[in-house]
mmCIF file of C-alpha atoms in Angstrom:
data_model
loop_
_atom_site.group_PDB
_atom_site.id
_atom_site.type_symbol
_atom_site.label_atom_id
_atom_site.label_comp_id
_atom_site.label_asym_id
_atom_site.label_seq_id
_atom_site.Cartn_x
_atom_site.Cartn_y
_atom_site.Cartn_z
ATOM 1 C CA MET A 83 142.948 -66.522 7.845
ATOM 2 C CA LYS A 84 139.326 -67.379 8.269
ATOM 3 C CA THR A 85 137.570 -66.158 11.402
ATOM 4 C CA GLN A 86 135.285 -68.673 13.116
ATOM 5 C CA GLN A 87 131.751 -67.380 13.438
ATOM 6 C CA ILE A 88 129.397 -68.392 16.237
ATOM 7 C CA ASN A 89 126.078 -69.787 15.098
ATOM 8 C CA THR A 90 123.718 -67.631 17.200
ATOM 9 C CA THR A 91 120.656 -69.376 15.783
ATOM 10 C CA SER A 92 121.763 -72.683 17.285
ATOM 11 C CA VAL A 93 122.474 -71.032 20.661
ATOM 12 C CA TYR A 94 119.067 -69.342 20.759
ATOM 13 C CA ARG A 95 117.401 -72.600 19.759
ATOM 14 C CA ARG A 96 119.103 -74.478 22.580
ATOM 15 C CA LEU A 97 118.195 -71.771 25.102
ATOM 16 C CA ALA A 98 114.578 -71.860 23.933
ATOM 17 C CA GLN A 99 114.503 -75.637 24.314
ATOM 18 C CA LEU A 100 115.981 -75.338 27.801
ATOM 19 C CA VAL A 101 113.405 -72.722 28.841
ATOM 20 C CA ILE A 102 110.564 -74.823 27.459
ATOM 21 C CA ALA A 103 111.859 -77.913 29.278
ATOM 22 C CA VAL A 104 112.081 -76.047 32.599
ATOM 23 C CA GLY A 105 108.612 -74.606 32.073
ATOM 24 C CA LEU A 106 107.173 -78.046 31.348
ATOM 25 C CA LEU A 107 108.890 -79.459 34.446
ATOM 26 C CA ILE A 108 107.380 -76.725 36.630
ATOM 27 C CA ALA A 109 103.943 -77.312 35.084
ATOM 28 C CA VAL A 110 104.196 -81.061 35.738
ATOM 29 C CA LEU A 111 105.213 -80.477 39.374
ATOM 30 C CA PHE A 112 102.342 -78.038 39.924
ATOM 31 C CA LYS A 113 99.948 -80.543 38.353
ATOM 32 C CA TRP A 114 101.274 -83.290 40.621
ATOM 33 C CA ILE A 115 100.851 -81.124 43.734
ATOM 34 C CA SER A 116 97.330 -80.153 42.638
ATOM 35 C CA ALA A 117 96.390 -83.806 42.089
ATOM 36 C CA ASP A 118 97.808 -84.682 45.514
ATOM 37 C CA ASN A 119 95.770 -81.961 47.247
ATOM 38 C CA GLN A 120 92.615 -82.870 45.335
ATOM 39 C CA GLY A 121 93.036 -86.529 46.286
ATOM 40 C CA LYS A 122 93.405 -85.673 49.973
ATOM 41 C CA ALA A 123 90.385 -83.367 49.859
ATOM 42 C CA LEU A 124 88.318 -86.060 48.144
ATOM 43 C CA LEU A 125 89.257 -88.648 50.771
ATOM 44 C CA ALA A 126 88.350 -86.238 53.577
ATOM 45 C CA ALA A 127 85.022 -85.362 51.911
ATOM 46 C CA ASN A 128 84.080 -89.019 51.397
ATOM 47 C CA ASN A 129 85.045 -89.821 54.973
ATOM 48 C CA SER A 130 82.975 -86.927 56.314
ATOM 49 C CA GLU A 131 79.996 -87.940 54.169
ATOM 50 C CA LEU A 132 80.106 -91.498 55.503
ATOM 51 C CA THR A 133 80.242 -90.199 59.083
ATOM 52 C CA HIS A 134 77.247 -87.911 58.573
ATOM 53 C CA THR A 135 75.347 -90.770 56.922
ATOM 54 C CA LEU A 136 76.046 -92.971 59.940
ATOM 55 C CA ALA A 137 74.876 -90.196 62.269
ATOM 56 C CA ALA A 138 71.698 -89.652 60.245
ATOM 57 C CA GLN A 139 70.824 -93.366 60.225
ATOM 58 C CA SER A 140 71.508 -93.638 63.962
ATOM 59 C CA ALA A 141 69.334 -90.582 64.601
ATOM 60 C CA LYS A 142 66.505 -92.208 62.666
ATOM 61 C CA VAL A 143 66.723 -95.321 64.845
ATOM 62 C CA ALA A 144 66.846 -93.166 67.973
ATOM 63 C CA SER A 145 63.728 -91.291 66.891
ATOM 64 C CA HIS A 146 61.695 -94.516 67.083
ATOM 65 C CA PHE A 147 62.918 -95.216 70.621
ATOM 66 C CA ILE A 148 62.132 -91.673 71.746
ATOM 67 C CA ALA A 149 58.706 -91.634 70.077
ATOM 68 C CA ASP A 150 57.800 -95.001 71.641
ATOM 69 C CA LYS A 151 58.991 -93.839 75.098
ATOM 70 C CA GLN A 152 61.753 -96.482 75.111
ATOM 71 C CA THR A 153 64.594 -94.240 76.171
ATOM 72 C CA LYS A 154 66.111 -97.061 78.238
ATOM 73 C CA GLN A 155 67.212 -98.676 74.968
ATOM 74 C CA LEU A 156 69.209 -95.607 73.932
ATOM 75 C CA PRO A 157 72.384 -96.273 75.998
ATOM 76 C CA ARG A 158 72.720 -99.715 74.445
ATOM 77 C CA MET A 159 72.374 -98.248 70.969
ATOM 78 C CA LEU A 160 74.920 -95.534 71.776
ATOM 79 C CA ASN A 161 77.387 -98.116 73.097
ATOM 80 C CA ASP A 162 77.044 -100.020 69.823
ATOM 81 C CA ILE A 163 77.809 -96.817 67.922
ATOM 82 C CA ALA A 164 80.783 -96.021 70.183
ATOM 83 C CA SER A 165 82.193 -99.504 69.531
ATOM 84 C CA HIS A 166 83.217 -98.244 66.091
ATOM 85 C CA PRO A 167 87.042 -97.958 65.942
ATOM 86 C CA PHE A 168 86.945 -94.220 65.196
ATOM 87 C CA ILE A 169 83.922 -93.164 67.288
ATOM 88 C CA ASN A 170 84.626 -92.935 70.998
ATOM 89 C CA GLN A 171 81.612 -90.963 72.236
ATOM 90 C CA ALA A 172 77.895 -90.790 71.491
ATOM 91 C CA MET A 173 75.247 -88.717 73.263
ATOM 92 C CA ILE A 174 71.584 -87.842 72.757
ATOM 93 C CA TYR A 175 69.899 -84.618 73.857
ATOM 94 C CA ASN A 176 66.246 -83.618 73.782
ATOM 95 C CA HIS A 177 64.984 -80.657 71.775
ATOM 96 C CA GLN A 178 65.738 -78.329 74.715
ATOM 97 C CA GLY A 179 69.364 -79.427 74.969
ATOM 98 C CA SER A 180 69.065 -81.616 78.054
ATOM 99 C CA GLU A 181 70.912 -84.921 78.013
ATOM 100 C CA ILE A 182 68.824 -88.077 77.577
ATOM 101 C CA ALA A 183 71.421 -90.811 77.167
ATOM 102 C CA ARG A 184 75.127 -91.295 76.555
ATOM 103 C CA SER A 185 77.582 -94.062 75.819
ATOM 104 C CA SER A 186 79.626 -95.526 78.647
ATOM 105 C CA ASP A 187 82.778 -93.415 78.045
ATOM 106 C CA ALA A 188 81.086 -90.228 76.835
ATOM 107 C CA ILE A 189 81.594 -86.872 78.522
ATOM 108 C CA SER A 190 79.698 -83.644 78.039
ATOM 109 C CA ALA A 191 80.820 -81.022 75.540
ATOM 110 C CA TYR A 192 81.499 -78.534 78.357
ATOM 111 C CA LYS A 193 83.695 -80.990 80.245
ATOM 112 C CA SER A 194 85.643 -81.950 77.138
ATOM 113 C CA TYR A 195 86.241 -78.273 76.376
ATOM 114 C CA THR A 196 87.420 -77.492 79.916
ATOM 115 C CA GLU A 197 89.793 -80.480 79.827
ATOM 116 C CA GLN A 198 91.356 -79.249 76.586
ATOM 117 C CA THR A 199 91.800 -75.693 77.906
ATOM 118 C CA SER A 200 94.045 -76.509 80.865
ATOM 119 C CA PRO A 201 95.157 -73.689 83.211
ATOM 120 C CA TYR A 202 98.289 -71.824 82.291
ATOM 121 C CA ASP A 203 101.612 -72.865 83.735
ATOM 122 C CA ALA A 204 104.232 -70.238 84.456
ATOM 123 C CA PHE A 205 106.966 -72.511 83.070
ATOM 124 C CA THR A 206 105.076 -73.473 79.877
ATOM 125 C CA PRO A 207 105.114 -71.095 76.883
ATOM 126 C CA ILE A 208 101.668 -69.796 75.961
ATOM 127 C CA ASN A 209 102.192 -70.650 72.279
ATOM 128 C CA HIS A 210 102.847 -74.288 73.225
ATOM 129 C CA ILE A 211 99.599 -74.451 75.213
ATOM 130 C CA HIS A 212 97.569 -73.045 72.329
ATOM 131 C CA GLN A 213 99.254 -75.414 69.863
ATOM 132 C CA THR A 214 98.474 -78.460 72.041
ATOM 133 C CA ALA A 215 94.845 -77.448 72.435
ATOM 134 C CA ASN A 216 94.486 -76.900 68.697
ATOM 135 C CA ASN A 217 96.009 -80.324 67.951
ATOM 136 C CA ASP A 218 93.583 -82.048 70.350
ATOM 137 C CA THR A 219 90.648 -80.239 68.772
ATOM 138 C CA ALA A 220 91.775 -81.095 65.232
ATOM 139 C CA GLN A 221 91.997 -84.809 66.050
ATOM 140 C CA ASN A 222 88.344 -84.995 67.164
ATOM 141 C CA THR A 223 85.412 -83.969 65.002
ATOM 142 C CA TRP A 224 81.984 -83.426 66.510
ATOM 143 C CA VAL A 225 79.140 -84.610 64.284
ATOM 144 C CA VAL A 226 75.614 -83.522 65.258
ATOM 145 C CA SER A 227 72.455 -84.848 63.617
ATOM 146 C CA GLU A 228 68.856 -83.849 64.318
ATOM 147 C CA ILE A 229 66.460 -86.480 65.614
ATOM 148 C CA ARG A 230 63.067 -85.971 63.957
ATOM 149 C CA GLN A 231 59.788 -87.841 63.794
ATOM 150 C CA ASP A 232 57.261 -86.633 61.188
ATOM 151 C CA ASP A 233 58.989 -83.239 60.898
ATOM 152 C CA LYS A 234 58.897 -82.862 64.680
ATOM 153 C CA LEU A 235 62.208 -82.166 66.381
ATOM 154 C CA LEU A 236 62.773 -84.684 69.165
ATOM 155 C CA GLY A 237 66.411 -84.026 69.960
ATOM 156 C CA TYR A 238 69.984 -84.235 68.754
ATOM 157 C CA LEU A 239 72.576 -86.989 68.347
ATOM 158 C CA ARG A 240 76.207 -86.018 68.929
ATOM 159 C CA LEU A 241 79.142 -88.206 67.909
ATOM 160 C CA ASN A 242 82.834 -87.695 68.626
ATOM 161 C CA TYR A 243 84.652 -88.837 65.497
ATOM 162 C CA GLN A 244 88.438 -89.229 65.241
ATOM 163 C CA GLN A 245 88.935 -88.030 61.697
ATOM 164 C CA ASN A 246 92.742 -88.063 61.593
ATOM 165 C CA GLN A 247 92.938 -91.698 62.691
ATOM 166 C CA ALA A 248 90.238 -92.685 60.197
ATOM 167 C CA LEU A 249 92.075 -91.006 57.324
ATOM 168 C CA GLU A 250 95.501 -92.330 58.273
ATOM 169 C CA SER A 251 95.335 -95.591 56.317
ATOM 170 C CA SER A 252 93.655 -93.987 53.284
ATOM 171 C CA LEU A 253 96.146 -91.128 53.183
ATOM 172 C CA GLY A 254 99.031 -93.589 53.479
ATOM 173 C CA PHE A 255 97.774 -95.515 50.458
ATOM 174 C CA HIS A 256 97.241 -92.227 48.588
ATOM 175 C CA GLN A 257 100.809 -91.142 49.345
ATOM 176 C CA GLN A 258 102.172 -94.421 47.989
ATOM 177 C CA ILE A 259 100.284 -93.929 44.731
ATOM 178 C CA MET A 260 101.488 -90.331 44.380
ATOM 179 C CA GLN A 261 105.090 -91.404 45.036
ATOM 180 C CA GLN A 262 104.806 -94.086 42.347
ATOM 181 C CA ILE A 263 103.422 -91.527 39.892
ATOM 182 C CA LEU A 264 106.306 -89.160 40.684
ATOM 183 C CA ALA A 265 108.832 -91.974 40.236
ATOM 184 C CA MET A 266 107.312 -92.895 36.868
ATOM 185 C CA GLY A 267 107.486 -89.247 35.784
ATOM 186 C CA LEU A 268 111.171 -89.054 36.722
ATOM 187 C CA LEU A 269 111.891 -92.302 34.905
ATOM 188 C CA CYS A 270 110.102 -90.998 31.802
ATOM 189 C CA GLY A 271 112.208 -87.826 31.932
ATOM 190 C CA LEU A 272 115.396 -89.866 32.281
ATOM 191 C CA MET A 273 114.327 -92.138 29.421
ATOM 192 C CA GLY A 274 113.656 -89.120 27.194
ATOM 193 C CA PHE A 275 117.071 -87.651 28.048
ATOM 194 C CA LEU A 276 118.854 -90.922 27.215
ATOM 195 C CA LEU A 277 116.952 -91.305 23.948
ATOM 196 C CA THR A 278 117.797 -87.743 22.986
ATOM 197 C CA ARG A 279 121.494 -88.331 23.708
ATOM 198 C CA GLY A 280 121.470 -91.553 21.719
ATOM 199 C CA PHE A 281 119.819 -90.083 18.627
ATOM 200 C CA THR A 282 122.112 -87.029 18.796
ATOM 201 C CA ARG A 283 125.171 -89.287 18.532
ATOM 202 C CA PHE A 284 123.651 -91.106 15.543
ATOM 203 C CA SER A 285 122.984 -87.761 13.901
ATOM 204 C CA ARG A 286 126.549 -86.580 14.415
ATOM 205 C CA ASN A 287 128.011 -89.767 12.921
ATOM 206 C CA SER A 288 125.689 -89.759 9.881
ATOM 207 C CA PHE A 289 126.887 -89.014 6.348
ATOM 208 C CA ARG A 290 125.261 -86.484 4.078
ATOM 209 C CA ILE A 291 125.034 -87.303 0.377
ATOM 210 C CA ASN A 292 125.125 -84.279 -1.882
ATOM 211 C CA ASN A 293 123.561 -84.410 -5.297
#
């Protein structure tokens, strides 16, 4: 009676293929996560660069008003800046830090800080208070640009920029693209699995011709 022998080479080959497939899947997922994070960082960097460019150009215009002693025109300019959907405050200080002009709804940095740090409530957990204050601070980004005229410091321009709201639409579009890429990757994996199954059946049903 013949004893049936197990083909260990075939088993090891299948295990090696399985390990390689799992390793490739992990590598693809890590690459997808890295691309997602890089895309978000790039969007945030471009958004921040545009905001600083706007602040620098506005500071250059303000320098002409300050140099020509036309400070009465500054509130109108600041209101135009604050009319931007994601900029709600704009203020100008002189080189000593004293306020010169502000937009209609602007408040000082000290007042905005004291409003965010509300007094403690005995019935409110301290962790919840800190978390709320951190969320309010993260939603608003303060952008400060120097106001100069011929290398002479005239003052500072301060803008309150809502970065999260500005990035919301861009990040939503980015998420849609990343989801489509992930779906295409899954479909490619499924297509490869089906093709492998199909060719395996053809191979099993094939005939070998011996010389």
